[in-house]
XYZ file of N, CA and C in Angstrom:
612
model
N 106.437 -9.885 76.805
C 106.636 -10.568 75.534
C 105.618 -10.064 74.506
N 106.073 -9.865 73.278
C 105.188 -9.357 72.231
C 104.116 -10.387 71.889
N 102.929 -9.887 71.564
C 101.843 -10.774 71.147
C 102.159 -11.336 69.761
N 102.131 -12.642 69.658
C 102.362 -13.300 68.367
C 101.011 -13.564 67.705
N 100.852 -13.057 66.498
C 99.550 -13.131 65.832
C 99.564 -14.038 64.617
N 98.406 -14.596 64.316
C 98.215 -15.365 63.084
C 96.866 -14.986 62.482
N 96.788 -15.092 61.163
C 95.523 -14.902 60.441
C 94.919 -16.270 60.185
N 93.642 -16.414 60.519
C 92.935 -17.678 60.331
C 91.835 -17.468 59.298
N 91.967 -18.118 58.159
C 90.987 -18.029 57.072
C 90.119 -19.284 57.116
N 88.829 -19.088 57.365
C 87.935 -20.222 57.596
C 87.218 -20.654 56.313
N 87.535 -21.837 55.835
C 86.749 -22.548 54.805
C 86.438 -21.711 53.558
N 87.457 -21.069 53.000
C 87.244 -20.272 51.784
C 87.318 -21.193 50.554
N 86.369 -22.112 50.519
C 86.365 -23.191 49.536
C 85.276 -22.997 48.487
N 85.480 -23.624 47.330
C 84.558 -23.438 46.204
C 83.111 -23.764 46.542
N 82.889 -24.798 47.331
C 81.506 -25.192 47.624
C 80.747 -24.163 48.459
N 81.472 -23.275 49.142
C 80.807 -22.246 49.948
C 80.686 -20.914 49.194
N 81.195 -20.885 47.970
C 81.149 -19.668 47.162
C 80.177 -19.844 46.000
N 80.024 -18.804 45.200
C 79.047 -18.786 44.116
C 79.137 -20.039 43.248
N 77.994 -20.689 43.037
C 77.941 -21.892 42.217
C 78.263 -23.165 42.973
N 78.664 -23.035 44.243
C 79.031 -24.205 45.037
C 77.831 -24.942 45.580
N 78.081 -26.151 46.058
C 77.011 -27.018 46.567
C 76.329 -26.429 47.802
N 77.063 -25.620 48.560
C 76.538 -25.022 49.795
C 76.905 -23.534 49.788
N 76.580 -22.890 48.671
C 76.999 -21.498 48.451
C 76.405 -20.563 49.509
N 77.274 -19.771 50.126
C 76.868 -18.751 51.087
C 76.645 -17.462 50.302
N 75.522 -16.793 50.553
C 75.215 -15.566 49.812
C 76.375 -14.572 49.910
N 76.826 -14.100 48.752
C 77.930 -13.127 48.654
C 79.250 -13.667 49.224
N 79.373 -14.996 49.308
C 80.585 -15.590 49.851
C 81.841 -15.172 49.108
N 81.719 -14.988 47.791
C 82.877 -14.598 46.980
C 83.469 -13.255 47.403
N 82.619 -12.398 47.972
C 83.068 -11.045 48.319
C 84.161 -11.034 49.388
N 84.279 -12.108 50.146
C 85.270 -12.113 51.221
C 86.673 -12.453 50.716
N 86.790 -12.948 49.494
C 88.100 -13.383 48.993
C 89.064 -12.200 48.890
N 88.588 -11.070 48.388
C 89.443 -9.878 48.278
C 89.885 -9.399 49.665
N 88.984 -9.498 50.640
C 89.315 -9.106 52.021
C 90.392 -10.048 52.566
N 90.220 -11.335 52.305
C 91.198 -12.330 52.757
C 92.568 -12.061 52.135
N 92.583 -11.755 50.855
C 93.854 -11.484 50.178
C 94.552 -10.260 50.753
N 93.767 -9.232 51.084
C 94.326 -8.011 51.682
C 95.017 -8.326 53.010
N 94.311 -9.025 53.875
C 94.878 -9.337 55.201
C 96.012 -10.357 55.103
N 95.877 -11.321 54.200
C 96.949 -12.302 54.018
C 98.233 -11.604 53.579
N 98.096 -10.600 52.720
C 99.250 -9.827 52.285
C 99.906 -9.093 53.438
N 99.080 -8.490 54.289
C 99.603 -7.745 55.453
C 100.327 -8.678 56.428
N 99.689 -9.787 56.751
C 100.296 -10.731 57.709
C 101.578 -11.325 57.138
N 101.530 -11.702 55.871
C 102.702 -12.283 55.221
C 103.867 -11.299 55.206
N 103.577 -10.042 54.929
C 104.602 -8.997 54.887
C 105.293 -8.860 56.246
N 104.524 -9.078 57.319
C 105.078 -8.980 58.679
C 105.692 -10.300 59.140
N 105.671 -11.308 58.283
C 106.230 -12.607 58.644
C 105.361 -13.389 59.606
N 104.047 -13.077 59.617
C 103.123 -13.768 60.520
C 102.366 -14.870 59.772
N 102.050 -15.967 60.457
C 101.403 -17.102 59.783
C 100.018 -16.763 59.230
N 99.715 -17.362 58.098
C 98.384 -17.300 57.480
C 97.919 -18.744 57.358
N 96.915 -19.106 58.151
C 96.476 -20.498 58.238
C 95.064 -20.624 57.677
N 94.863 -21.593 56.809
C 93.541 -21.849 56.242
C 92.963 -23.130 56.831
N 91.703 -23.062 57.271
C 90.995 -24.299 57.635
C 90.171 -24.732 56.430
N 90.009 -26.042 56.276
C 89.208 -26.584 55.177
C 88.306 -27.691 55.675
N 87.013 -27.595 55.305
C 86.115 -28.735 55.457
C 86.646 -29.815 54.529
N 86.776 -31.032 55.029
C 87.434 -32.087 54.248
C 86.707 -33.401 54.513
N 85.515 -33.507 53.913
C 84.610 -34.610 54.253
C 84.800 -35.827 53.354
N 84.746 -37.037 53.940
C 84.602 -38.226 53.096
C 83.214 -38.206 52.447
N 83.076 -38.858 51.301
C 81.782 -38.878 50.600
C 80.688 -39.515 51.449
N 81.106 -40.324 52.428
C 80.156 -41.025 53.304
C 79.755 -40.203 54.525
N 80.068 -38.898 54.529
C 79.877 -38.124 55.767
C 78.430 -38.140 56.254
N 78.279 -38.364 57.557
C 76.952 -38.507 58.158
C 76.114 -37.249 58.162
N 76.726 -36.081 57.953
C 75.973 -34.819 57.963
C 75.296 -34.544 56.627
N 75.634 -35.338 55.604
C 75.047 -35.112 54.281
C 73.619 -35.642 54.249
N 72.700 -34.799 53.816
C 71.292 -35.194 53.719
C 71.134 -36.468 52.891
N 71.938 -36.581 51.822
C 71.839 -37.752 50.941
C 72.178 -39.047 51.676
N 73.131 -38.981 52.603
C 73.516 -40.178 53.370
C 72.541 -40.468 54.501
N 71.921 -39.408 55.015
C 70.984 -39.577 56.136
C 69.579 -39.933 55.652
N 69.350 -39.808 54.334
C 68.016 -40.056 53.793
C 67.030 -38.985 54.206
N 67.550 -37.752 54.354
C 66.718 -36.625 54.807
C 66.733 -35.509 53.763
N 65.851 -34.538 53.940
C 65.824 -33.370 53.066
C 66.921 -32.389 53.500
N 67.680 -31.837 52.530
C 68.676 -30.832 52.894
C 68.052 -29.661 53.650
N 68.822 -29.104 54.565
C 68.477 -27.917 55.364
C 67.502 -28.212 56.503
N 67.124 -29.485 56.678
C 66.255 -29.828 57.807
C 67.139 -30.231 58.987
N 66.526 -30.402 60.139
C 67.273 -30.674 61.367
C 67.074 -32.106 61.836
N 68.121 -32.650 62.408
C 68.050 -33.992 62.970
C 69.114 -34.156 64.031
N 69.640 -35.388 64.141
C 70.654 -35.665 65.162
C 71.728 -36.575 64.582
N 72.982 -36.245 64.868
C 74.125 -37.058 64.447
C 75.091 -37.145 65.617
N 75.528 -38.339 65.938
C 76.474 -38.568 67.047
C 75.941 -37.987 68.364
N 74.615 -38.034 68.528
C 74.002 -37.532 69.755
C 73.934 -36.020 69.836
N 74.202 -35.348 68.716
C 74.229 -33.880 68.678
C 73.217 -33.370 67.656
N 72.643 -32.169 67.911
C 71.756 -31.576 66.902
C 72.517 -31.410 65.586
N 71.865 -31.694 64.475
C 72.547 -31.668 63.181
C 71.664 -31.065 62.092
N 72.211 -30.115 61.342
C 71.574 -29.683 60.099
C 71.988 -30.692 59.027
N 71.005 -31.160 58.251
C 71.342 -32.055 57.131
C 71.739 -31.181 55.944
N 73.015 -31.239 55.597
C 73.559 -30.371 54.551
C 73.570 -31.060 53.184
N 73.517 -30.265 52.107
C 73.840 -30.845 50.797
C 75.276 -31.383 50.839
N 75.569 -32.394 50.024
C 76.945 -32.905 49.954
C 77.872 -31.743 49.608
N 78.949 -31.570 50.373
C 79.851 -30.442 50.124
C 81.264 -30.760 50.596
N 82.227 -30.108 49.975
C 83.644 -30.208 50.373
C 84.090 -31.656 50.537
N 83.713 -32.472 49.559
C 84.148 -33.871 49.569
C 85.636 -33.904 49.191
N 86.396 -34.636 49.967
C 87.852 -34.700 49.799
C 88.256 -34.902 48.340
N 89.247 -34.124 47.909
C 89.861 -34.249 46.574
C 88.919 -33.888 45.427
N 87.840 -33.147 45.711
C 86.972 -32.669 44.632
C 87.188 -31.167 44.460
N 86.707 -30.630 43.336
C 86.818 -29.196 43.057
C 86.139 -28.368 44.154
N 85.004 -28.856 44.641
C 84.261 -28.122 45.664
C 85.037 -27.917 46.947
N 85.956 -28.850 47.235
C 86.737 -28.765 48.473
C 87.978 -27.883 48.324
N 88.307 -27.518 47.090
C 89.503 -26.698 46.873
C 89.282 -25.262 47.333
N 90.366 -24.616 47.721
C 90.293 -23.199 48.064
C 89.929 -22.394 46.824
N 89.233 -21.285 47.028
C 88.758 -20.434 45.932
C 89.919 -20.051 45.011
N 89.722 -20.128 43.685
C 90.823 -19.885 42.753
C 91.425 -18.473 42.828
N 90.669 -17.496 43.326
C 91.200 -16.127 43.417
C 91.907 -15.857 44.751
N 91.851 -16.835 45.662
C 92.540 -16.680 46.938
C 94.045 -16.820 46.717
N 94.818 -15.927 47.328
C 96.276 -15.964 47.167
C 96.855 -17.095 48.033
N 96.723 -18.315 47.542
C 97.119 -19.487 48.332
C 98.627 -19.559 48.562
N 99.395 -18.820 47.756
C 100.852 -18.807 47.958
C 101.232 -18.158 49.282
N 100.311 -17.382 49.864
C 100.578 -16.705 51.137
C 100.190 -17.570 52.342
N 99.514 -18.687 52.088
C 99.058 -19.573 53.177
C 100.228 -20.427 53.657
N 100.495 -20.350 54.954
C 101.634 -21.067 55.532
C 101.250 -22.463 56.024
N 99.966 -22.688 56.289
C 99.515 -23.994 56.776
C 98.042 -24.200 56.472
N 97.688 -25.460 56.294
C 96.285 -25.816 56.093
C 95.880 -26.828 57.163
N 94.711 -26.600 57.754
C 94.194 -27.499 58.786
C 92.883 -28.088 58.273
N 92.833 -29.422 58.181
C 91.651 -30.099 57.661
C 90.745 -30.534 58.814
N 89.444 -30.418 58.585
C 88.475 -30.784 59.617
C 87.292 -31.496 58.973
N 86.501 -32.175 59.807
C 85.327 -32.887 59.288
C 85.666 -34.164 58.555
N 86.826 -34.753 58.885
C 87.251 -35.981 58.204
C 86.585 -37.229 58.770
N 86.079 -37.137 59.990
C 85.391 -38.269 60.627
C 83.940 -38.287 60.136
N 83.559 -39.358 59.444
C 82.216 -39.455 58.855
C 81.112 -39.491 59.907
N 81.475 -39.791 61.165
C 80.463 -40.022 62.208
C 80.019 -38.746 62.929
N 80.764 -37.641 62.741
C 80.426 -36.416 63.480
C 80.806 -35.202 62.646
N 79.991 -34.138 62.728
C 80.300 -32.922 61.976
C 81.362 -32.126 62.719
N 81.953 -31.163 62.036
C 83.065 -30.418 62.634
C 83.059 -28.996 62.098
N 82.377 -28.099 62.804
C 82.329 -26.696 62.370
C 83.600 -25.954 62.773
N 84.064 -26.183 63.976
C 85.219 -25.456 64.507
C 86.515 -25.937 63.885
N 87.456 -24.997 63.746
C 88.796 -25.367 63.297
C 89.596 -26.104 64.361
N 89.086 -26.118 65.605
C 89.821 -26.722 66.723
C 89.343 -28.127 67.083
N 88.035 -28.370 66.981
C 87.446 -29.626 67.463
C 86.321 -30.084 66.540
N 85.923 -31.359 66.701
C 84.649 -31.791 66.131
C 83.533 -31.217 67.005
N 82.286 -31.334 66.541
C 81.165 -30.695 67.238
C 80.915 -31.240 68.640
N 81.376 -32.441 68.898
C 81.196 -33.008 70.239
C 82.387 -32.772 71.145
N 83.381 -32.043 70.645
C 84.628 -31.796 71.400
C 85.287 -33.105 71.831
N 85.161 -34.112 70.980
C 85.736 -35.412 71.319
C 87.152 -35.555 70.786
N 87.402 -34.930 69.629
C 88.743 -34.989 69.035
C 89.176 -33.603 68.602
N 90.467 -33.310 68.839
C 91.030 -32.034 68.403
C 91.600 -32.168 66.993
N 91.576 -31.068 66.256
C 92.354 -30.999 65.018
C 93.791 -30.651 65.417
N 94.662 -30.425 64.452
C 96.039 -30.061 64.756
C 96.221 -28.550 64.949
N 95.114 -27.780 64.879
C 95.242 -26.320 64.897
C 95.873 -25.787 66.183
N 95.368 -26.214 67.333
C 95.875 -25.689 68.601
C 97.369 -25.989 68.765
N 97.769 -27.208 68.462
C 99.182 -27.591 68.571
C 100.046 -26.787 67.607
N 99.514 -26.543 66.422
C 100.227 -25.753 65.409
C 100.463 -24.326 65.900
N 99.435 -23.725 66.469
C 99.539 -22.353 66.979
C 100.510 -22.279 68.158
N 100.377 -23.227 69.074
C 101.246 -23.226 70.255
C 102.714 -23.423 69.868
N 102.960 -24.266 68.870
C 104.330 -24.518 68.415
C 104.984 -23.252 67.867
N 104.147 -22.329 67.374
C 104.669 -21.087 66.810
C 104.552 -19.914 67.793
N 104.115 -20.224 69.011
C 104.000 -19.176 70.026
C 102.887 -18.182 69.772
N 101.865 -18.587 69.017
C 100.750 -17.694 68.682
C 99.824 -17.519 69.890
N 99.511 -16.282 70.210
C 98.595 -15.999 71.325
C 97.364 -15.200 70.890
N 97.389 -14.668 69.661
C 96.270 -13.850 69.172
C 95.922 -14.247 67.744
N 94.626 -14.290 67.471
C 94.139 -14.701 66.156
C 93.262 -13.621 65.540
N 93.457 -13.388 64.262
C 92.531 -12.585 63.472
C 91.798 -13.567 62.581
N 90.462 -13.577 62.674
C 89.657 -14.625 62.050
C 88.656 -14.030 61.065
N 88.500 -14.700 59.926
C 87.463 -14.323 58.958
C 87.154 -15.535 58.086
N 86.010 -15.495 57.393
C 85.711 -16.584 56.476
C 84.246 -16.952 56.421
N 83.995 -18.225 56.100
C 82.650 -18.731 55.850
C 82.409 -19.977 56.710
N 81.279 -20.068 57.303
C 80.227 -19.065 57.339
C 80.130 -18.511 58.764
N 79.713 -17.248 58.851
C 79.675 -16.532 60.126
C 79.011 -17.329 61.238
N 77.839 -17.900 60.924
C 76.984 -18.505 61.944
C 77.302 -19.975 62.223
N 78.298 -20.520 61.525
C 78.697 -21.907 61.776
C 80.201 -22.004 62.030
N 80.968 -22.170 60.976
C 82.391 -22.474 61.182
C 83.187 -21.313 61.761
N 82.844 -20.082 61.399
C 83.535 -18.938 62.005
C 83.188 -18.857 63.486
N 81.901 -18.894 63.791
C 81.465 -18.758 65.191
C 82.082 -19.827 66.088
N 81.994 -21.076 65.687
C 82.476 -22.145 66.565
C 83.995 -22.159 66.676
N 84.683 -21.753 65.621
C 86.137 -21.619 65.708
C 86.506 -20.522 66.702
N 85.817 -19.398 66.615
C 86.092 -18.269 67.515
C 85.774 -18.635 68.963
N 84.648 -19.296 69.195
C 84.285 -19.660 70.573
C 85.314 -20.617 71.173
N 85.784 -21.568 70.374
C 86.808 -22.496 70.872
C 88.141 -21.784 71.095
N 88.473 -20.837 70.231
C 89.721 -20.071 70.390
C 89.690 -19.260 71.682
N 88.563 -18.619 71.940
C 88.419 -17.828 73.172
C 88.520 -18.727 74.401
N 87.851 -19.881 74.340
C 87.882 -20.817 75.471
C 89.295 -21.334 75.721
N 90.095 -21.399 74.654
C 91.476 -21.893 74.776
C 92.447 -20.788 75.185
N 91.924 -19.561 75.341
C 92.760 -18.484 75.849
C 93.394 -17.573 74.813
N 93.016 -17.738 73.556
C 93.544 -16.850 72.518
C 92.784 -15.527 72.521
N 93.494 -14.434 72.238
C 92.829 -13.157 71.959
C 92.343 -13.232 70.520
N 91.085 -12.855 70.284
C 90.507 -13.035 68.949
C 89.916 -11.736 68.418
N 90.291 -11.406 67.182
C 89.678 -10.312 66.434
C 88.966 -10.917 65.232
N 87.697 -10.563 65.033
C 86.929 -11.054 63.894
C 86.781 -9.917 62.882
N 87.163 -10.169 61.636
C 87.019 -9.185 60.566
C 85.617 -9.339 59.977
N 84.689 -8.479 60.393
C 83.288 -8.617 59.967
C 83.135 -8.535 58.450
N 83.928 -7.676 57.813
C 83.835 -7.515 56.355
C 84.286 -8.767 55.616
N 85.001 -9.635 56.316
C 85.502 -10.860 55.706
C 84.676 -12.080 56.046
N 83.449 -11.867 56.546
C 82.565 -12.983 56.921
C 81.219 -12.852 56.220
N 80.651 -13.976 55.858
C 79.279 -14.041 55.360
C 78.631 -15.273 55.986
N 77.294 -15.211 56.172
C 76.621 -16.285 56.887
C 75.583 -17.034 56.074
N 75.169 -18.172 56.618
C 74.140 -19.008 55.996
C 72.757 -18.429 56.281
N 72.532 -18.013 57.541
C 71.237 -17.476 57.976
C 70.080 -18.419 57.675
N 70.248 -19.665 58.102
C 69.194 -20.667 57.966
C 67.925 -20.130 58.632
N 68.093 -19.516 59.804
C 67.042 -18.715 60.430
C 67.489 -17.262 60.284
N 66.640 -16.389 59.717
C 67.061 -14.998 59.514
C 67.622 -14.376 60.798
N 68.773 -13.724 60.674
C 69.394 -13.085 61.829
C 70.448 -13.937 62.517
N 70.632 -15.187 62.061
C 71.624 -16.067 62.692
C 73.021 -15.447 62.700
N 73.402 -14.814 61.584
C 74.758 -14.250 61.489
C 74.952 -13.093 62.456
N 73.953 -12.229 62.547
C 74.035 -11.100 63.481
C 74.110 -11.602 64.917
N 73.326 -12.636 65.224
C 73.363 -13.215 66.570
C 74.717 -13.861 66.844
N 75.301 -14.473 65.816
C 76.622 -15.089 65.981
C 77.666 -14.028 66.313
N 77.606 -12.888 65.620
C 78.535 -11.786 65.905
C 78.362 -11.301 67.343
N 77.103 -11.160 67.764
C 76.814 -10.711 69.132
C 77.365 -11.696 70.162
N 77.211 -12.986 69.871
C 77.672 -14.026 70.801
C 79.205 -14.014 70.911
N 79.887 -13.890 69.770
C 81.347 -13.852 69.778
C 81.849 -12.639 70.554
N 81.189 -11.507 70.341
C 81.559 -10.270 71.038
C 81.327 -10.407 72.539
N 80.180 -10.976 72.914
C 79.838 -11.123 74.339
C 80.849 -11.998 75.075
N 81.440 -12.946 74.345
C 82.397 -13.855 74.978
C 83.840 -13.362 74.892
N 84.028 -12.176 74.316
C 85.348 -11.558 74.387
C 86.047 -11.271 73.075
N 85.432 -11.615 71.950
C 86.073 -11.321 70.671
C 85.909 -9.832 70.333
N 86.935 -9.276 69.698
C 86.848 -7.912 69.180
C 86.316 -8.019 67.754
N 85.192 -7.344 67.467
C 84.637 -7.363 66.121
C 85.100 -6.102 65.398
N 85.859 -6.301 64.325
C 86.417 -5.165 63.590
C 85.522 -4.819 62.417
């Protein structure tokens, strides 16, 4: 049986791009890469799926709600937690997909991080693996067995989405040119790429 592929665009939202609340350095540069691949997949009739951080304003990972300094470390839902600036709040401009992204080519959107009590980096699960998003069911319903993944940020949402995809048995290709990282600790993004590769992802 032929391998059924989908393109997974991770969190290409305004808050992670230039001027955003949680702007990733050079995050805007990946939009053109995303548009190129979205065009290719769409032309072949293959799904183009976007994940979006979709937080309530009360989200527990926000430094403002935790009474902590942004970018410091703590604990949420019994898990290690970075206290983030408020970002990707539902129905705000920051949560919208980047205006230059060819959203007409996106066949599905998967929302994550809606539970205020736990953060959710992966497109498949919350950080505690307690609840699944609809992504896995969506892929299985379409017979998808292989994923091409890119987006923001390399060392968080891309990495954890890829690790969960590999654990679930998907073949995964990561488009390095389409990823940028936070690098809270210098080198985090490079280490994330190494980790994804070590666990079976093809880094393109």
